[in-house]
CSV table of C-alpha atoms in Angstrom, one decimal:
chain,number,residue,atom,x,y,z
A,508,MET,CA,5.1,7.0,28.2
A,509,GLU,CA,7.5,9.8,27.4
A,510,TYR,CA,11.0,8.9,26.7
A,511,PRO,CA,13.9,11.3,26.9
A,512,ASN,CA,15.2,13.0,23.7
A,513,GLY,CA,17.9,11.0,22.1
A,514,SER,CA,16.8,7.7,23.6
A,515,VAL,CA,16.1,6.2,20.1
A,516,ASP,CA,19.5,7.3,18.8
A,517,GLY,CA,21.2,6.0,21.9
A,518,LEU,CA,19.5,2.6,21.8
A,519,CYS,CA,20.3,2.2,18.1
A,520,SER,CA,23.9,3.1,18.7
A,521,ALA,CA,24.3,0.8,21.7
A,522,SER,CA,22.6,-2.0,19.7
A,523,ALA,CA,25.0,-1.6,16.8
A,524,THR,CA,28.0,-1.6,19.1
A,525,ALA,CA,26.8,-4.7,21.0
A,526,PHE,CA,26.3,-6.5,17.7
A,527,ALA,CA,29.8,-5.7,16.6
A,528,LEU,CA,31.1,-7.0,20.0
A,529,CYS,CA,29.1,-10.2,19.5
A,530,VAL,CA,30.7,-10.8,16.1
A,531,ALA,CA,34.2,-10.0,17.5
A,532,PHE,CA,33.7,-12.4,20.4
A,533,LEU,CA,32.5,-15.2,18.1
A,534,ALA,CA,35.5,-14.6,15.9
A,535,ALA,CA,38.0,-14.6,18.8
A,536,TRP,CA,36.5,-17.5,20.6
A,537,GLY,CA,35.2,-19.8,17.9
A,538,PHE,CA,37.5,-19.3,14.9
A,539,GLN,CA,40.9,-18.5,16.3
A,540,GLY,CA,41.1,-21.2,18.9
A,541,GLN,CA,42.7,-24.6,18.4
A,542,GLY,CA,40.8,-27.8,18.0
A,543,HIS,CA,37.5,-28.8,16.5
A,544,TRP,CA,34.0,-27.7,17.4
A,545,ARG,CA,32.2,-29.9,19.8
A,546,GLY,CA,28.6,-30.3,20.8
A,547,ILE,CA,29.1,-28.4,24.0
A,548,ASP,CA,30.2,-25.3,22.0
A,549,LEU,CA,26.5,-24.9,21.1
A,550,LEU,CA,26.1,-23.5,24.7
A,551,VAL,CA,28.0,-20.5,23.5
A,552,VAL,CA,27.1,-20.2,19.9
A,553,VAL,CA,23.3,-20.5,20.2
A,554,PRO,CA,22.7,-17.8,22.8
A,555,LEU,CA,25.3,-15.6,21.1
A,556,SER,CA,23.5,-16.0,17.7
A,557,VAL,CA,20.1,-15.3,19.3
A,558,ALA,CA,21.6,-12.2,21.0
A,559,SER,CA,23.0,-11.0,17.7
A,560,LEU,CA,19.6,-11.4,16.1
A,561,GLY,CA,18.1,-9.4,18.9
A,562,PHE,CA,20.7,-6.6,18.6
A,563,GLY,CA,19.9,-6.5,14.8
A,564,VAL,CA,16.1,-6.2,15.4
A,565,THR,CA,16.3,-3.6,18.2
A,566,PRO,CA,16.8,-0.6,15.8
A,567,LEU,CA,13.9,-1.8,13.7
A,568,LEU,CA,11.6,-1.8,16.8
A,569,ALA,CA,13.0,1.5,18.2
A,570,THR,CA,12.4,3.4,15.0
A,571,LYS,CA,8.8,2.5,14.4
A,572,PRO,CA,6.5,5.5,13.7
A,573,ALA,CA,5.3,7.4,16.8
A,574,LYS,CA,1.8,6.0,16.7
A,575,GLU,CA,3.2,2.4,17.1
A,576,SER,CA,6.0,3.4,19.5
A,577,GLY,CA,8.0,0.2,19.9
A,578,LEU,CA,10.7,1.8,22.1
A,579,GLY,CA,9.6,-0.1,25.1
A,580,ALA,CA,9.7,-3.4,23.3
A,581,ALA,CA,13.1,-2.4,21.8
A,582,ARG,CA,14.5,-1.7,25.3
A,583,SER,CA,13.3,-5.1,26.5
A,584,LEU,CA,14.8,-6.9,23.5
A,585,TYR,CA,18.1,-5.1,24.1
A,586,GLY,CA,18.1,-6.2,27.7
A,587,VAL,CA,17.3,-9.8,26.9
A,588,SER,CA,20.1,-9.8,24.3
A,589,VAL,CA,22.6,-8.4,26.8
A,590,VAL,CA,21.7,-11.2,29.2
A,591,LEU,CA,22.2,-13.8,26.4
A,592,VAL,CA,25.6,-12.4,25.7
A,593,MET,CA,26.5,-12.7,29.3
A,594,ILE,CA,25.3,-16.3,29.4
A,595,SER,CA,27.5,-17.0,26.3
A,596,VAL,CA,30.6,-15.5,27.9
A,597,ILE,CA,30.1,-17.4,31.1
A,598,CYS,CA,29.6,-20.6,29.2
A,599,ALA,CA,32.7,-20.0,27.2
A,600,LEU,CA,34.7,-19.4,30.3
A,601,ILE,CA,33.4,-22.6,31.9
A,602,ILE,CA,34.1,-24.6,28.8
A,603,GLU,CA,37.7,-23.3,28.5
A,604,PHE,CA,38.7,-23.6,32.1
A,605,ALA,CA,36.9,-26.9,32.8
A,606,LYS,CA,39.2,-28.8,30.5
């Protein structure tokens, strides 16, 4: 399958930006709030950590040599990571406003 010119650069840039947003969200939600961590907080931390790992691996898959083009797998991993971030944000909102 042919991908448009610049798709690897765009995917790598988007992945790096999303990784930075994950770290910022974790810092704002987990470390600047009041109180101690509870077991329910794992509903936010675990998906966010897995998403961060996915965003970190995406550029590695996207920049494979042309013979082993991993751009399709990188796009899928990026999509799954975005869904995991959304799950984390929704869980964080539910935890904060259900008190």
